[in-house]
Coordinates of C-alpha atoms in Angstrom, one line a residue:
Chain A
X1 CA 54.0 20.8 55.9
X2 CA 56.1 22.7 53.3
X3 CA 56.0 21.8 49.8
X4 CA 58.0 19.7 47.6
X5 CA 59.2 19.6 44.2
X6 CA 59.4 16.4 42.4
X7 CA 61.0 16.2 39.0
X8 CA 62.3 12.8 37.3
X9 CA 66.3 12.0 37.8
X10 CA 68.6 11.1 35.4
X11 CA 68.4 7.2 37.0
X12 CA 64.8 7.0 36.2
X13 CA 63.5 7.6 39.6
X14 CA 62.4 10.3 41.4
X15 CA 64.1 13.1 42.8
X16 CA 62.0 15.0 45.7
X17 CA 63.5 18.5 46.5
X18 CA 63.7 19.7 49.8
X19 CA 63.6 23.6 50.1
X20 CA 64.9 25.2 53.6
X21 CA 63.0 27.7 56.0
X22 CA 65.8 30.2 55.3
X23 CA 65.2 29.9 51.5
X24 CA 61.3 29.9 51.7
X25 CA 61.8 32.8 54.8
X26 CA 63.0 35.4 51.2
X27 CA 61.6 33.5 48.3
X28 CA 58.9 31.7 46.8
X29 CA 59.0 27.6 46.2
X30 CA 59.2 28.5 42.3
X31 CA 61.8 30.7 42.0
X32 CA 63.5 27.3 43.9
X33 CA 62.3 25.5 41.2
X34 CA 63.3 27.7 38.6
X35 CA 67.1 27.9 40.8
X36 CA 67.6 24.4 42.0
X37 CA 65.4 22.0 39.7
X38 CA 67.9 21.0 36.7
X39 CA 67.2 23.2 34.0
X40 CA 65.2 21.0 31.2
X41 CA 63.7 18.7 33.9
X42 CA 59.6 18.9 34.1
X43 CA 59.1 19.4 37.8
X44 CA 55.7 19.6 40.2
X45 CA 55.1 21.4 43.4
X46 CA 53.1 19.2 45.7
X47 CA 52.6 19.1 49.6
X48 CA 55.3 17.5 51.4
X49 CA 52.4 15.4 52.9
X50 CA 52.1 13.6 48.8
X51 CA 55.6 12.1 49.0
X52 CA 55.3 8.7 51.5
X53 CA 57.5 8.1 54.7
X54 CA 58.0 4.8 54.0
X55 CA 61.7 4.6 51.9
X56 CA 61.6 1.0 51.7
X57 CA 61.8 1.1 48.2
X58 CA 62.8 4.2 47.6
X59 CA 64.7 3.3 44.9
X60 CA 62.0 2.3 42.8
X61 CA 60.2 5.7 43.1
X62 CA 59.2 6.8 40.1
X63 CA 57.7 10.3 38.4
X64 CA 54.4 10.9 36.8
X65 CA 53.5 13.6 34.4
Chain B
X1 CA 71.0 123.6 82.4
X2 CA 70.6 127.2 82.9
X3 CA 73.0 127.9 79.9
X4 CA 69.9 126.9 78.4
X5 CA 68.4 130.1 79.0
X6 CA 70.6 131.8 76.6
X7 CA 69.3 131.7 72.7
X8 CA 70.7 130.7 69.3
X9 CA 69.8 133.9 67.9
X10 CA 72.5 136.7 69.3
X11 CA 69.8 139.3 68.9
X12 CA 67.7 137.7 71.5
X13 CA 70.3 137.6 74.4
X14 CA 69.3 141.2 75.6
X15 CA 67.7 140.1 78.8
X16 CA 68.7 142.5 81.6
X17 CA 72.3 141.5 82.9
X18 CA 73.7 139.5 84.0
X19 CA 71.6 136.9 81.9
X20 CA 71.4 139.0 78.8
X21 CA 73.7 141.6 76.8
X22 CA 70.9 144.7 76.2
X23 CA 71.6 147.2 73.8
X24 CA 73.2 150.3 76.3
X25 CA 73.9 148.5 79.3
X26 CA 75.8 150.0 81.9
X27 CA 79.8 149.3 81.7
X28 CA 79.6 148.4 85.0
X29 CA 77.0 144.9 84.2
X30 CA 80.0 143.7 81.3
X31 CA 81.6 142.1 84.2
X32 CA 79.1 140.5 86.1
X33 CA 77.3 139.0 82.4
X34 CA 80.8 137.5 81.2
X35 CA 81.4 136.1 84.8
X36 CA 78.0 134.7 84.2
X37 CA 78.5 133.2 81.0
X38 CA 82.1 131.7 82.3
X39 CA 79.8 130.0 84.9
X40 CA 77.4 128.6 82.3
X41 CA 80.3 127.3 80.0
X42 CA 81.8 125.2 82.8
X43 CA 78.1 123.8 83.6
X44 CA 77.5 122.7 80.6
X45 CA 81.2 121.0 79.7
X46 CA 81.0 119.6 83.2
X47 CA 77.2 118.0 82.2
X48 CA 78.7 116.5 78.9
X49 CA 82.0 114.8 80.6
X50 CA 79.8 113.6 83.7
X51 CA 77.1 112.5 81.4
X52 CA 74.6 114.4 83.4
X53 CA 73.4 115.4 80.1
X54 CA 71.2 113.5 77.9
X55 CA 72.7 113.8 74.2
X56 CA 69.7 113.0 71.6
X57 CA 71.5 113.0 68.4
X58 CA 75.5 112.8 69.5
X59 CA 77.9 112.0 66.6
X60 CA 81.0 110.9 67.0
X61 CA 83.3 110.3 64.1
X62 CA 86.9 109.2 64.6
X63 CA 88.3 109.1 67.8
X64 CA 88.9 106.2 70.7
X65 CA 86.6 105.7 72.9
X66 CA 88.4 104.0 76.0
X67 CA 87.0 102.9 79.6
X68 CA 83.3 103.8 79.4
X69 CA 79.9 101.9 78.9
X70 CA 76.9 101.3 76.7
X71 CA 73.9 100.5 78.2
X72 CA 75.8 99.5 80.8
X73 CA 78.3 97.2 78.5
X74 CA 81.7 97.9 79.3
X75 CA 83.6 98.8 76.1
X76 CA 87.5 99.1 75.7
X77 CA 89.6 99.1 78.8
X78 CA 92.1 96.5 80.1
X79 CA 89.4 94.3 82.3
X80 CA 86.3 92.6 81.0
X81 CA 83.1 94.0 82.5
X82 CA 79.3 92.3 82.2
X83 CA 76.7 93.4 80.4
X84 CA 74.4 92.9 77.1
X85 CA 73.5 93.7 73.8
X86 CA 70.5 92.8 72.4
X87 CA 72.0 91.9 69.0
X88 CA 75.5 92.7 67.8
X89 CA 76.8 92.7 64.2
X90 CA 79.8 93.2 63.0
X91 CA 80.9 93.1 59.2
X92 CA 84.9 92.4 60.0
X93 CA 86.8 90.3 62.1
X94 CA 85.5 89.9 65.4
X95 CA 87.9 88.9 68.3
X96 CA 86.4 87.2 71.5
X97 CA 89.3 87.0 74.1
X98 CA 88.1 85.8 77.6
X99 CA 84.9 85.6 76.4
X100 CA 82.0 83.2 77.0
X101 CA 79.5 82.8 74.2
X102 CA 76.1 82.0 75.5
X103 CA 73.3 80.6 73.8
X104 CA 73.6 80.8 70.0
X105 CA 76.4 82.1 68.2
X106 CA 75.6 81.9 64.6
X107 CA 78.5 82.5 61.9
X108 CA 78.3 81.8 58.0
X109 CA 82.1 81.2 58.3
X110 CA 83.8 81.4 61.5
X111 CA 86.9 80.2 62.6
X112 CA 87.8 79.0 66.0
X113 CA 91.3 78.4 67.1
X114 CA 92.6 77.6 70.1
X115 CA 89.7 78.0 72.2
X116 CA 87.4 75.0 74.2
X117 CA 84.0 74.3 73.6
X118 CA 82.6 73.3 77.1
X119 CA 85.6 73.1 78.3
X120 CA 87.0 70.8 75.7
X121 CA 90.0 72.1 73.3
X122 CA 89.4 72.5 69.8
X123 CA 92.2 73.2 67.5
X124 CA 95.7 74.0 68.3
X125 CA 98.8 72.1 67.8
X126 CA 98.9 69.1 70.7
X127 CA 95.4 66.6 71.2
X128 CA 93.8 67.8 74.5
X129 CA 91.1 65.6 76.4
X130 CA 87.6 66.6 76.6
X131 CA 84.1 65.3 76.0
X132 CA 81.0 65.8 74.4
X133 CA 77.7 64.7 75.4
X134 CA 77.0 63.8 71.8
X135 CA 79.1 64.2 68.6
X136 CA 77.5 63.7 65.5
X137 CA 79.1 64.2 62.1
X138 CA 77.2 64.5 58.3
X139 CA 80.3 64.1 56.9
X140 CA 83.6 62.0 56.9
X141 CA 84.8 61.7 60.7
X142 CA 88.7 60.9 60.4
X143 CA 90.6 59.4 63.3
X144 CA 95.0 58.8 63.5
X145 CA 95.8 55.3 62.6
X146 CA 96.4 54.5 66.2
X147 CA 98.5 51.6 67.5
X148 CA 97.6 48.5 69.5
X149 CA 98.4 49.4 72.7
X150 CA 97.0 53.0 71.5
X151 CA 93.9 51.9 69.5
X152 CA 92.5 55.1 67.3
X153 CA 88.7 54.6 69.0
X154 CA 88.6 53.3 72.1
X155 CA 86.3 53.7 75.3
X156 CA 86.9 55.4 78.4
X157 CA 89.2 53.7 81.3
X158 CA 90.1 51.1 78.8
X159 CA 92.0 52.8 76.4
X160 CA 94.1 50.0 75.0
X161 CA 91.1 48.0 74.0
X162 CA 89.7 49.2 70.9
X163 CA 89.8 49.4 67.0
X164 CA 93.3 50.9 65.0
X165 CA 94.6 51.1 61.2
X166 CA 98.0 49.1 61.0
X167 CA 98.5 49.7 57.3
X168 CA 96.4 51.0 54.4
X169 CA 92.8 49.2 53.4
X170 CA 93.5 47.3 57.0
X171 CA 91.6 47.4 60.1
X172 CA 92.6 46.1 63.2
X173 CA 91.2 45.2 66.7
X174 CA 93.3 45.2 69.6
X175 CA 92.3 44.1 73.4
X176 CA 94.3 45.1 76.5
X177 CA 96.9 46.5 73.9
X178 CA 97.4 43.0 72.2
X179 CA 96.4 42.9 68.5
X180 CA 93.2 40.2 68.7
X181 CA 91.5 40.5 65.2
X182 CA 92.4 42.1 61.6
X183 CA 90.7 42.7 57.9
X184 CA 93.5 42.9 55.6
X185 CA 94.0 45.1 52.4
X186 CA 92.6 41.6 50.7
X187 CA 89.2 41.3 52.9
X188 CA 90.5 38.3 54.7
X189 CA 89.4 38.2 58.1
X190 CA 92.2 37.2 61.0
X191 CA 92.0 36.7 64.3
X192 CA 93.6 34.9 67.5
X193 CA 90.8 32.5 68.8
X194 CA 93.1 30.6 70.8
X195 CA 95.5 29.6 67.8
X196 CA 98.2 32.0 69.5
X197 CA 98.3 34.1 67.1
X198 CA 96.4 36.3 64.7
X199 CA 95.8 34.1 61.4
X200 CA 93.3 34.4 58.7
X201 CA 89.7 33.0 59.3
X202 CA 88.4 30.5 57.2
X203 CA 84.4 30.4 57.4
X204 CA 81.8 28.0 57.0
X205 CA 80.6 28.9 53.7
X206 CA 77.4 26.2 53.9
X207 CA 75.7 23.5 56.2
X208 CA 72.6 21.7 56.8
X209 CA 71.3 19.4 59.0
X210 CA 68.7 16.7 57.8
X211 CA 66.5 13.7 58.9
X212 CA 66.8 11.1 55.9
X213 CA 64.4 8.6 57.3
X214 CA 61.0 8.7 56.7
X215 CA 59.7 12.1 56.2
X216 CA 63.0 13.8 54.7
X217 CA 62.9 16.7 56.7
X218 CA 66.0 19.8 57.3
X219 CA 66.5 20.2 60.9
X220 CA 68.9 23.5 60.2
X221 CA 70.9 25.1 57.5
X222 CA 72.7 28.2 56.6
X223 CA 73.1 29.2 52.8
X224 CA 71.2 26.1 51.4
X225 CA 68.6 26.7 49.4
X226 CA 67.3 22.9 49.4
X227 CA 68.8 19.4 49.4
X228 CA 67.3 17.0 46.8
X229 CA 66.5 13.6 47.7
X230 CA 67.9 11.2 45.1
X231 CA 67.4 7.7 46.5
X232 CA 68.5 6.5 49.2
X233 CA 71.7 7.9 51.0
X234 CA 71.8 10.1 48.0
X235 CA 71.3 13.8 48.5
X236 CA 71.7 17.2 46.6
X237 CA 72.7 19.8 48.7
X238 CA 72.0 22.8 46.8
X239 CA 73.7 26.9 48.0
X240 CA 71.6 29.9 48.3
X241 CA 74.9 31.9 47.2
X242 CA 77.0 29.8 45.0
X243 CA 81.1 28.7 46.1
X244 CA 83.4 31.1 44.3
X245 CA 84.5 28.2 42.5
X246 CA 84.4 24.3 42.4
X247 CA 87.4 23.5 44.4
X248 CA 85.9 24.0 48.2
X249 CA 86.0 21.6 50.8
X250 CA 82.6 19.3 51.9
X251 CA 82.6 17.2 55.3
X252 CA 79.9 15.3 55.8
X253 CA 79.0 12.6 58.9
X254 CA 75.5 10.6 58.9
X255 CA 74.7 8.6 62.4
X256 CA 71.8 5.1 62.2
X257 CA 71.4 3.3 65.4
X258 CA 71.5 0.3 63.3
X259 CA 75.5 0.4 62.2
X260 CA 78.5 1.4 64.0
X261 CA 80.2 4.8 63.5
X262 CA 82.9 2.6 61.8
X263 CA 80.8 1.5 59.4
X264 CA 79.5 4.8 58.1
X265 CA 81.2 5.7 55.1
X266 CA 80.3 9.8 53.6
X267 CA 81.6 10.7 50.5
X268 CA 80.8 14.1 47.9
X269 CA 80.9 14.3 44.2
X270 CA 79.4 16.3 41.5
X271 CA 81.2 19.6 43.2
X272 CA 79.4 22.3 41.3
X273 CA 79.4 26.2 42.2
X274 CA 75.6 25.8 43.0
X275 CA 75.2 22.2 44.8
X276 CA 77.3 19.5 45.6
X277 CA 75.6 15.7 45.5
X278 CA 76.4 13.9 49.0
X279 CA 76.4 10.0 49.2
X280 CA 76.3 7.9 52.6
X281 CA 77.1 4.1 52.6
X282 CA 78.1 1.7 54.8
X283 CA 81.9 1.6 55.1
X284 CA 81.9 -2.1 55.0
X285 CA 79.4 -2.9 52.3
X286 CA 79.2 -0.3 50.5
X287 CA 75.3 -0.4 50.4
X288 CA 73.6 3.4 50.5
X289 CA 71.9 3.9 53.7
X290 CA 69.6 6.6 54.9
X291 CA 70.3 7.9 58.4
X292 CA 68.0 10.4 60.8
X293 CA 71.2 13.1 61.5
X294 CA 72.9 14.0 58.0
X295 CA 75.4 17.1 58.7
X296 CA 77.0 18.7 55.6
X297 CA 79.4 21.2 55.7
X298 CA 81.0 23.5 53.0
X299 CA 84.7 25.0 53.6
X300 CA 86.1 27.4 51.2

């Protein structure tokens, strides 16, 4: 599974960021975080197998340094 | 050649007559020696006009020389004969008339006019049909403007299907003489898919295709770098080449089995050059909801 980057929203929850084939196909997953991840905003690369399937309480996601 | 016999020193022609001149000869021989030397003068100019005689070192300076050969190469005269040379120069102007050119014919700065090149015309005043097996050009290759029904390139036995140049910084496509398709001085692109007309093109500039249940996962996409999940039914769509500007158009639809296509409610703010944020609701709540078929699409 491709990665993810996760960095904390402005809501307090958890944004996860989603990069495309066609993206990945011509660049690396930190030049996306360095284009799409908003700029001041720590961020982490982890396996999209980390983030859970279950959005029940998505909302309530939170990030972790 | 028995004028041969006589020698270039005049002392030495005193052979017994009538080949010779000795000193004291009888009167009676003068005659029968200059008859003899008569004979030998018209030998030897009949040898030299019939070419029965081999010249080693002629010179010929001035002069024409009209209807004869070299080597078998006809030269001059008012018909064209075969034959070859093994290399010709020349330092001047050199006329071919009638003439084929075979193999190579190399020039440092010829000029043809008015002639064909395998049979095809080059130069001249009107256009004049022909082909080539291949044409290949290192430099600029310019064509006329052309016309629809008259297209400047075209293909053979469909000649009013093809490509012309209505105006400057335009070029135009045409099909069964018809104008079809256009890229104005402006780089907009036009064309008559139906509409009735040829009318300017306005592309797609962005779109994905996402799952937003369970694992969030991009089915498709074209110039999206990524879509950021935010929360539920609240997604990031972010452009591998940013909009010109902020003012594009975003459509958006997102389909659960759970709620009616009534109820769906898609809506975009946040319209930056790089991403725009997409929300999806319920239209009769209000309430986010994630769905497994978002579709967002970016119009500018």
């Amino acid at each position: 599974m491709t990665k993810r980057i996760i960095y904390p929203n402005n809501n307090g929850g958890v944004s996860i960021l989603i990069p495309t084939e066609e993206y990945l196909a011509e660049h690396t997953i930190e030049e996306l975080a360095a284009k799409d991840v908003p700029v001041g905003k720590p961020y982490k690369i982890v396996d999209g197998s980390d983030i859970p399937s279950d959005r029940t309480f998505r909302n309530a996601w939170e990030y972790q340094e | 050649m028995a004028y041969t016999k006589y020698s270039l020193t005049p002392a030495n022609n005193n052979a017994a007559p009538p080949d010779g001149a000795p000193e004291g000869m009888l009167p009676s021989a003068v005659n029968d020696t200059m008859r003899d030397m008569m004979a030998q003068i018209r030998d030897a100019g009949d040898g030299i006009r019939d070419g029965t005689y081999t010249m080693t070192a002629p010179k010929i300076t001035g002069g024409t020389i009209t209807g004869a050969t070299i080597n078998n190469s006809a030269i001059g005269g008012t018909t064209t004969a075969a034959g070859a040379f093994t290399t010709l120069s020349a330092t001047g102007a050199t006329t071919f008339s009638g003439a084929t050119v075979a193999n190579t014919f190399s020039s440092s700065g010829a000029t043809i006019t008015g002639g064909t090149i395998n049979s095809t015309a080059i130069g001249g005043t009107t256009a004049a049909a022909g082909k080539f097996t291949t044409l290949e050009a290192t430099g600029v290759t310019t064509v006329q403007a052309g016309t629809a029904a008259l297209p400047a390139i075209t293909t053979t036995g469909d000649t009013n299907t093809g490509i012309f140049f209505s105006a400057a910084d335009t070029i135009d496509f045409t099909e069964g003489g018809a104008a079809t398709g256009q890229f104005d001085s402006s780089g907009n692109f036009k064309f008559n898919s139906g509409y009735g007309s040829v009318a300017t093109a306005y592309g797609c500039r962005a779109w994905v295709n996402f799952n937003g249940t369970g694992t969030v996962a991009i089915r498709g996409s074209g110039n999206v770098s990524s879509i950021t999940d935010n929360g539920v039914g609240n997604y990031t769509v972010n452009f591998t080449t940013a909009m010109p500007d902020v003012n594009y158009a975003a459509v958006g639809s997102g389909f659960r089995a759970a709620f009616s296509a009534a109820e769906a409610a898609e809506s975009f703010t946040n319209f930056l050059v790089g991403s725009v944020n997409a929300l999806f609701a319920t239209g009769s709540s209000g309430a986010a909801f994630d769905t497994n078929a978002y579709s967002v699409a970016i119009f500018r």
